[in-house]
Amino acid sequence: MEGFLELAFGIHGDDLTWWQMSVRAVVVFFAALLILRIGNHRIFGKSSAFDIVLGIIYGSVLSRAITGNSPFVPTLVAAFVLVLLHKGLATAAYHSNFGFGDLIKGERIKLVEDGDLKQDALRKNSITRNDIEEALRKSGTEADLSKIKSAYLERSGQISVIMKDSDDEE
């Protein structure tokens, strides 16, 4: 069996052949898919800094298993530990009521209130009036700031806009 693993995966060899790297890539693909299924489905579904950091590290760690720059099985285990860490922190953030979620995932920031731009928040986050107008256009709304009830920079980096009701408008 050890001879087969060595031949297929190049477990103890320093030089991997193209087909050993290919076999590793297939195994890493399915292992990564399984690990993500065990972990949290939202890892790549949202784009908060919390999720992006895991995605970058996860890809980097798994690439080392394919190229043979790190031992194969310990590298897969490290990827699994990263996903479990992500899931554990996300669970802790969900159950905390003392701001841990905001620390880990970030918090939303109000950019517009009743049509008025909050200049300090815009400046601090490098967001321009054009960015707010773009968010309006993307939501299929006329780019009229006076019709905005509130707008937020969400934890994902997206700008969300809540329009005034026709009753609210002057």
PDB file of N, CA and C in Angstrom, residues 95-161:
ATOM      1  N   HIS A  95     -23.459  33.993  18.698  1.00  0.00           N
ATOM      2  CA  HIS A  95     -24.002  33.840  20.047  1.00  0.00           C
ATOM      3  C   HIS A  95     -23.557  34.930  21.016  1.00  0.00           C
ATOM      4  N   SER A  96     -22.643  35.775  20.617  1.00  0.00           N
ATOM      5  CA  SER A  96     -22.165  36.806  21.538  1.00  0.00           C
ATOM      6  C   SER A  96     -23.092  38.014  21.493  1.00  0.00           C
ATOM      7  N   ASN A  97     -23.201  38.666  22.604  1.00  0.00           N
ATOM      8  CA  ASN A  97     -24.006  39.881  22.651  1.00  0.00           C
ATOM      9  C   ASN A  97     -23.185  41.036  23.221  1.00  0.00           C
ATOM     10  N   PHE A  98     -21.883  40.932  23.089  1.00  0.00           N
ATOM     11  CA  PHE A  98     -21.011  41.973  23.626  1.00  0.00           C
ATOM     12  C   PHE A  98     -20.087  42.563  22.562  1.00  0.00           C
ATOM     13  N   GLY A  99     -20.468  42.441  21.297  1.00  0.00           N
ATOM     14  CA  GLY A  99     -19.700  43.064  20.228  1.00  0.00           C
ATOM     15  C   GLY A  99     -18.654  42.193  19.575  1.00  0.00           C
ATOM     16  N   PHE A 100     -18.563  40.924  19.951  1.00  0.00           N
ATOM     17  CA  PHE A 100     -17.574  40.039  19.339  1.00  0.00           C
ATOM     18  C   PHE A 100     -17.835  39.887  17.843  1.00  0.00           C
ATOM     19  N   GLY A 101     -19.101  39.816  17.446  1.00  0.00           N
ATOM     20  CA  GLY A 101     -19.453  39.690  16.036  1.00  0.00           C
ATOM     21  C   GLY A 101     -18.967  40.890  15.232  1.00  0.00           C
ATOM     22  N   ASP A 102     -19.137  42.093  15.807  1.00  0.00           N
ATOM     23  CA  ASP A 102     -18.660  43.292  15.119  1.00  0.00           C
ATOM     24  C   ASP A 102     -17.146  43.295  15.015  1.00  0.00           C
ATOM     25  N   LEU A 103     -16.467  42.796  16.035  1.00  0.00           N
ATOM     26  CA  LEU A 103     -15.007  42.722  16.014  1.00  0.00           C
ATOM     27  C   LEU A 103     -14.529  41.766  14.921  1.00  0.00           C
ATOM     28  N   ILE A 104     -15.150  40.621  14.817  1.00  0.00           N
ATOM     29  CA  ILE A 104     -14.743  39.592  13.863  1.00  0.00           C
ATOM     30  C   ILE A 104     -15.204  39.918  12.443  1.00  0.00           C
ATOM     31  N   LYS A 105     -16.455  40.303  12.310  1.00  0.00           N
ATOM     32  CA  LYS A 105     -17.041  40.473  10.987  1.00  0.00           C
ATOM     33  C   LYS A 105     -17.148  41.920  10.537  1.00  0.00           C
ATOM     34  N   GLY A 106     -16.949  42.846  11.433  1.00  0.00           N
ATOM     35  CA  GLY A 106     -17.116  44.260  11.096  1.00  0.00           C
ATOM     36  C   GLY A 106     -18.519  44.715  11.437  1.00  0.00           C
ATOM     37  N   GLU A 107     -18.782  45.984  11.223  1.00  0.00           N
ATOM     38  CA  GLU A 107     -20.115  46.507  11.480  1.00  0.00           C
ATOM     39  C   GLU A 107     -20.514  47.450  10.358  1.00  0.00           C
ATOM     40  N   ARG A 108     -21.792  47.639  10.218  1.00  0.00           N
ATOM     41  CA  ARG A 108     -22.268  48.548   9.173  1.00  0.00           C
ATOM     42  C   ARG A 108     -22.025  49.986   9.603  1.00  0.00           C
ATOM     43  N   ILE A 109     -21.900  50.857   8.624  1.00  0.00           N
ATOM     44  CA  ILE A 109     -21.627  52.264   8.895  1.00  0.00           C
ATOM     45  C   ILE A 109     -22.644  53.098   8.122  1.00  0.00           C
ATOM     46  N   LYS A 110     -23.336  53.988   8.822  1.00  0.00           N
ATOM     47  CA  LYS A 110     -24.333  54.831   8.172  1.00  0.00           C
ATOM     48  C   LYS A 110     -23.627  55.916   7.368  1.00  0.00           C
ATOM     49  N   LEU A 111     -23.994  55.999   6.084  1.00  0.00           N
ATOM     50  CA  LEU A 111     -23.388  56.963   5.160  1.00  0.00           C
ATOM     51  C   LEU A 111     -24.325  58.118   4.816  1.00  0.00           C
ATOM     52  N   VAL A 112     -25.625  57.818   4.804  1.00  0.00           N
ATOM     53  CA  VAL A 112     -26.629  58.828   4.452  1.00  0.00           C
ATOM     54  C   VAL A 112     -27.786  58.692   5.427  1.00  0.00           C
ATOM     55  N   GLU A 113     -28.282  59.835   5.875  1.00  0.00           N
ATOM     56  CA  GLU A 113     -29.463  59.840   6.732  1.00  0.00           C
ATOM     57  C   GLU A 113     -30.390  60.944   6.257  1.00  0.00           C
ATOM     58  N   ASP A 114     -31.617  60.552   5.891  1.00  0.00           N
ATOM     59  CA  ASP A 114     -32.625  61.487   5.365  1.00  0.00           C
ATOM     60  C   ASP A 114     -32.072  62.381   4.255  1.00  0.00           C
ATOM     61  N   GLY A 115     -31.349  61.777   3.332  1.00  0.00           N
ATOM     62  CA  GLY A 115     -30.841  62.502   2.176  1.00  0.00           C
ATOM     63  C   GLY A 115     -29.556  63.282   2.415  1.00  0.00           C
ATOM     64  N   ASP A 116     -29.098  63.355   3.658  1.00  0.00           N
ATOM     65  CA  ASP A 116     -27.882  64.100   3.986  1.00  0.00           C
ATOM     66  C   ASP A 116     -26.686  63.150   4.079  1.00  0.00           C
ATOM     67  N   LEU A 117     -25.646  63.498   3.340  1.00  0.00           N
ATOM     68  CA  LEU A 117     -24.417  62.700   3.383  1.00  0.00           C
ATOM     69  C   LEU A 117     -23.722  62.910   4.722  1.00  0.00           C
ATOM     70  N   LYS A 118     -23.269  61.827   5.329  1.00  0.00           N
ATOM     71  CA  LYS A 118     -22.501  61.907   6.573  1.00  0.00           C
ATOM     72  C   LYS A 118     -21.020  61.987   6.155  1.00  0.00           C
ATOM     73  N   GLN A 119     -20.548  63.209   6.022  1.00  0.00           N
ATOM     74  CA  GLN A 119     -19.219  63.467   5.456  1.00  0.00           C
ATOM     75  C   GLN A 119     -18.095  62.776   6.217  1.00  0.00           C
ATOM     76  N   ASP A 120     -18.169  62.735   7.550  1.00  0.00           N
ATOM     77  CA  ASP A 120     -17.102  62.080   8.325  1.00  0.00           C
ATOM     78  C   ASP A 120     -17.014  60.599   7.990  1.00  0.00           C
ATOM     79  N   ALA A 121     -18.168  59.938   7.903  1.00  0.00           N
ATOM     80  CA  ALA A 121     -18.189  58.508   7.578  1.00  0.00           C
ATOM     81  C   ALA A 121     -17.706  58.268   6.151  1.00  0.00           C
ATOM     82  N   LEU A 122     -18.115  59.136   5.241  1.00  0.00           N
ATOM     83  CA  LEU A 122     -17.675  58.999   3.846  1.00  0.00           C
ATOM     84  C   LEU A 122     -16.164  59.158   3.737  1.00  0.00           C
ATOM     85  N   ARG A 123     -15.645  60.183   4.372  1.00  0.00           N
ATOM     86  CA  ARG A 123     -14.200  60.453   4.322  1.00  0.00           C
ATOM     87  C   ARG A 123     -13.417  59.304   4.961  1.00  0.00           C
ATOM     88  N   LYS A 124     -13.866  58.864   6.119  1.00  0.00           N
ATOM     89  CA  LYS A 124     -13.159  57.799   6.847  1.00  0.00           C
ATOM     90  C   LYS A 124     -13.095  56.507   6.026  1.00  0.00           C
ATOM     91  N   ASN A 125     -14.112  56.269   5.198  1.00  0.00           N
ATOM     92  CA  ASN A 125     -14.184  55.026   4.424  1.00  0.00           C
ATOM     93  C   ASN A 125     -13.899  55.218   2.939  1.00  0.00           C
ATOM     94  N   SER A 126     -13.420  56.410   2.571  1.00  0.00           N
ATOM     95  CA  SER A 126     -13.063  56.725   1.183  1.00  0.00           C
ATOM     96  C   SER A 126     -14.206  56.457   0.210  1.00  0.00           C
ATOM     97  N   ILE A 127     -15.384  56.893   0.585  1.00  0.00           N
ATOM     98  CA  ILE A 127     -16.563  56.725  -0.255  1.00  0.00           C
ATOM     99  C   ILE A 127     -16.999  58.103  -0.736  1.00  0.00           C
ATOM    100  N   THR A 128     -17.288  58.183  -2.022  1.00  0.00           N
ATOM    101  CA  THR A 128     -17.674  59.459  -2.610  1.00  0.00           C
ATOM    102  C   THR A 128     -19.178  59.491  -2.868  1.00  0.00           C
ATOM    103  N   ARG A 129     -19.652  60.686  -3.180  1.00  0.00           N
ATOM    104  CA  ARG A 129     -21.052  60.857  -3.590  1.00  0.00           C
ATOM    105  C   ARG A 129     -21.336  59.973  -4.805  1.00  0.00           C
ATOM    106  N   ASN A 130     -20.381  59.877  -5.714  1.00  0.00           N
ATOM    107  CA  ASN A 130     -20.546  59.024  -6.897  1.00  0.00           C
ATOM    108  C   ASN A 130     -20.762  57.565  -6.519  1.00  0.00           C
ATOM    109  N   ASP A 131     -20.091  57.097  -5.458  1.00  0.00           N
ATOM    110  CA  ASP A 131     -20.271  55.715  -5.002  1.00  0.00           C
ATOM    111  C   ASP A 131     -21.703  55.490  -4.518  1.00  0.00           C
ATOM    112  N   ILE A 132     -22.246  56.463  -3.801  1.00  0.00           N
ATOM    113  CA  ILE A 132     -23.628  56.362  -3.314  1.00  0.00           C
ATOM    114  C   ILE A 132     -24.588  56.361  -4.507  1.00  0.00           C
ATOM    115  N   GLU A 133     -24.348  57.250  -5.454  1.00  0.00           N
ATOM    116  CA  GLU A 133     -25.198  57.311  -6.642  1.00  0.00           C
ATOM    117  C   GLU A 133     -25.122  56.016  -7.453  1.00  0.00           C
ATOM    118  N   GLU A 134     -23.936  55.419  -7.508  1.00  0.00           N
ATOM    119  CA  GLU A 134     -23.785  54.128  -8.200  1.00  0.00           C
ATOM    120  C   GLU A 134     -24.627  53.058  -7.509  1.00  0.00           C
ATOM    121  N   ALA A 135     -24.611  53.040  -6.178  1.00  0.00           N
ATOM    122  CA  ALA A 135     -25.416  52.067  -5.438  1.00  0.00           C
ATOM    123  C   ALA A 135     -26.900  52.263  -5.737  1.00  0.00           C
ATOM    124  N   LEU A 136     -27.313  53.499  -5.869  1.00  0.00           N
ATOM    125  CA  LEU A 136     -28.712  53.778  -6.235  1.00  0.00           C
ATOM    126  C   LEU A 136     -29.034  53.228  -7.614  1.00  0.00           C
ATOM    127  N   ARG A 137     -28.152  53.487  -8.570  1.00  0.00           N
ATOM    128  CA  ARG A 137     -28.386  53.000  -9.931  1.00  0.00           C
ATOM    129  C   ARG A 137     -28.418  51.474  -9.971  1.00  0.00           C
ATOM    130  N   LYS A 138     -27.535  50.842  -9.228  1.00  0.00           N
ATOM    131  CA  LYS A 138     -27.502  49.372  -9.205  1.00  0.00           C
ATOM    132  C   LYS A 138     -28.779  48.792  -8.619  1.00  0.00           C
ATOM    133  N   SER A 139     -29.406  49.535  -7.721  1.00  0.00           N
ATOM    134  CA  SER A 139     -30.659  49.045  -7.131  1.00  0.00           C
ATOM    135  C   SER A 139     -31.858  49.395  -8.014  1.00  0.00           C
ATOM    136  N   GLY A 140     -31.595  50.040  -9.163  1.00  0.00           N
ATOM    137  CA  GLY A 140     -32.665  50.371 -10.080  1.00  0.00           C
ATOM    138  C   GLY A 140     -33.446  51.604  -9.672  1.00  0.00           C
ATOM    139  N   THR A 141     -32.800  52.451  -8.901  1.00  0.00           N
ATOM    140  CA  THR A 141     -33.452  53.642  -8.373  1.00  0.00           C
ATOM    141  C   THR A 141     -32.824  54.884  -8.979  1.00  0.00           C
ATOM    142  N   GLU A 142     -33.623  55.909  -9.099  1.00  0.00           N
ATOM    143  CA  GLU A 142     -33.123  57.189  -9.583  1.00  0.00           C
ATOM    144  C   GLU A 142     -32.028  57.693  -8.647  1.00  0.00           C
ATOM    145  N   ALA A 143     -30.954  58.205  -9.203  1.00  0.00           N
ATOM    146  CA  ALA A 143     -29.810  58.664  -8.402  1.00  0.00           C
ATOM    147  C   ALA A 143     -30.082  60.034  -7.798  1.00  0.00           C
ATOM    148  N   ASP A 144     -31.071  60.076  -6.906  1.00  0.00           N
ATOM    149  CA  ASP A 144     -31.459  61.316  -6.231  1.00  0.00           C
ATOM    150  C   ASP A 144     -31.258  61.112  -4.734  1.00  0.00           C
ATOM    151  N   LEU A 145     -30.206  61.719  -4.204  1.00  0.00           N
ATOM    152  CA  LEU A 145     -29.864  61.532  -2.791  1.00  0.00           C
ATOM    153  C   LEU A 145     -30.974  61.999  -1.861  1.00  0.00           C
ATOM    154  N   SER A 146     -31.765  62.975  -2.263  1.00  0.00           N
ATOM    155  CA  SER A 146     -32.812  63.501  -1.391  1.00  0.00           C
ATOM    156  C   SER A 146     -33.893  62.462  -1.108  1.00  0.00           C
ATOM    157  N   LYS A 147     -33.964  61.411  -1.921  1.00  0.00           N
ATOM    158  CA  LYS A 147     -34.980  60.369  -1.736  1.00  0.00           C
ATOM    159  C   LYS A 147     -34.501  59.210  -0.871  1.00  0.00           C
ATOM    160  N   ILE A 148     -33.271  59.326  -0.356  1.00  0.00           N
ATOM    161  CA  ILE A 148     -32.708  58.256   0.472  1.00  0.00           C
ATOM    162  C   ILE A 148     -33.111  58.474   1.934  1.00  0.00           C
ATOM    163  N   LYS A 149     -33.684  57.447   2.526  1.00  0.00           N
ATOM    164  CA  LYS A 149     -33.966  57.474   3.962  1.00  0.00           C
ATOM    165  C   LYS A 149     -32.670  57.216   4.723  1.00  0.00           C
ATOM    166  N   SER A 150     -31.946  56.164   4.309  1.00  0.00           N
ATOM    167  CA  SER A 150     -30.639  55.871   4.884  1.00  0.00           C
ATOM    168  C   SER A 150     -29.849  54.989   3.931  1.00  0.00           C
ATOM    169  N   ALA A 151     -28.536  55.084   4.034  1.00  0.00           N
ATOM    170  CA  ALA A 151     -27.638  54.243   3.255  1.00  0.00           C
ATOM    171  C   ALA A 151     -26.504  53.809   4.167  1.00  0.00           C
ATOM    172  N   TYR A 152     -26.063  52.579   3.983  1.00  0.00           N
ATOM    173  CA  TYR A 152     -25.046  52.001   4.853  1.00  0.00           C
ATOM    174  C   TYR A 152     -23.929  51.370   4.032  1.00  0.00           C
ATOM    175  N   LEU A 153     -22.737  51.437   4.573  1.00  0.00           N
ATOM    176  CA  LEU A 153     -21.637  50.619   4.093  1.00  0.00           C
ATOM    177  C   LEU A 153     -21.735  49.332   4.895  1.00  0.00           C
ATOM    178  N   GLU A 154     -22.080  48.252   4.225  1.00  0.00           N
ATOM    179  CA  GLU A 154     -22.289  46.977   4.915  1.00  0.00           C
ATOM    180  C   GLU A 154     -20.958  46.294   5.215  1.00  0.00           C
ATOM    181  N   ARG A 155     -21.006  45.273   6.045  1.00  0.00           N
ATOM    182  CA  ARG A 155     -19.792  44.544   6.438  1.00  0.00           C
ATOM    183  C   ARG A 155     -19.120  43.895   5.243  1.00  0.00           C
ATOM    184  N   SER A 156     -19.875  43.632   4.210  1.00  0.00           N
ATOM    185  CA  SER A 156     -19.330  43.015   3.004  1.00  0.00           C
ATOM    186  C   SER A 156     -18.622  44.019   2.104  1.00  0.00           C
ATOM    187  N   GLY A 157     -18.767  45.323   2.424  1.00  0.00           N
ATOM    188  CA  GLY A 157     -18.189  46.364   1.586  1.00  0.00           C
ATOM    189  C   GLY A 157     -19.186  46.934   0.588  1.00  0.00           C
ATOM    190  N   GLN A 158     -20.356  46.313   0.484  1.00  0.00           N
ATOM    191  CA  GLN A 158     -21.407  46.803  -0.403  1.00  0.00           C
ATOM    192  C   GLN A 158     -22.125  47.981   0.251  1.00  0.00           C
ATOM    193  N   ILE A 159     -22.695  48.832  -0.562  1.00  0.00           N
ATOM    194  CA  ILE A 159     -23.505  49.942  -0.064  1.00  0.00           C
ATOM    195  C   ILE A 159     -24.962  49.566  -0.248  1.00  0.00           C
ATOM    196  N   SER A 160     -25.724  49.588   0.849  1.00  0.00           N
ATOM    197  CA  SER A 160     -27.155  49.321   0.761  1.00  0.00           C
ATOM    198  C   SER A 160     -27.908  50.620   0.994  1.00  0.00           C
ATOM    199  N   VAL A 161     -29.039  50.734   0.324  1.00  0.00           N
ATOM    200  CA  VAL A 161     -29.808  51.974   0.356  1.00  0.00           C
ATOM    201  C   VAL A 161     -31.259  51.666   0.697  1.00  0.00           C
TER     202      VAL A 161
END
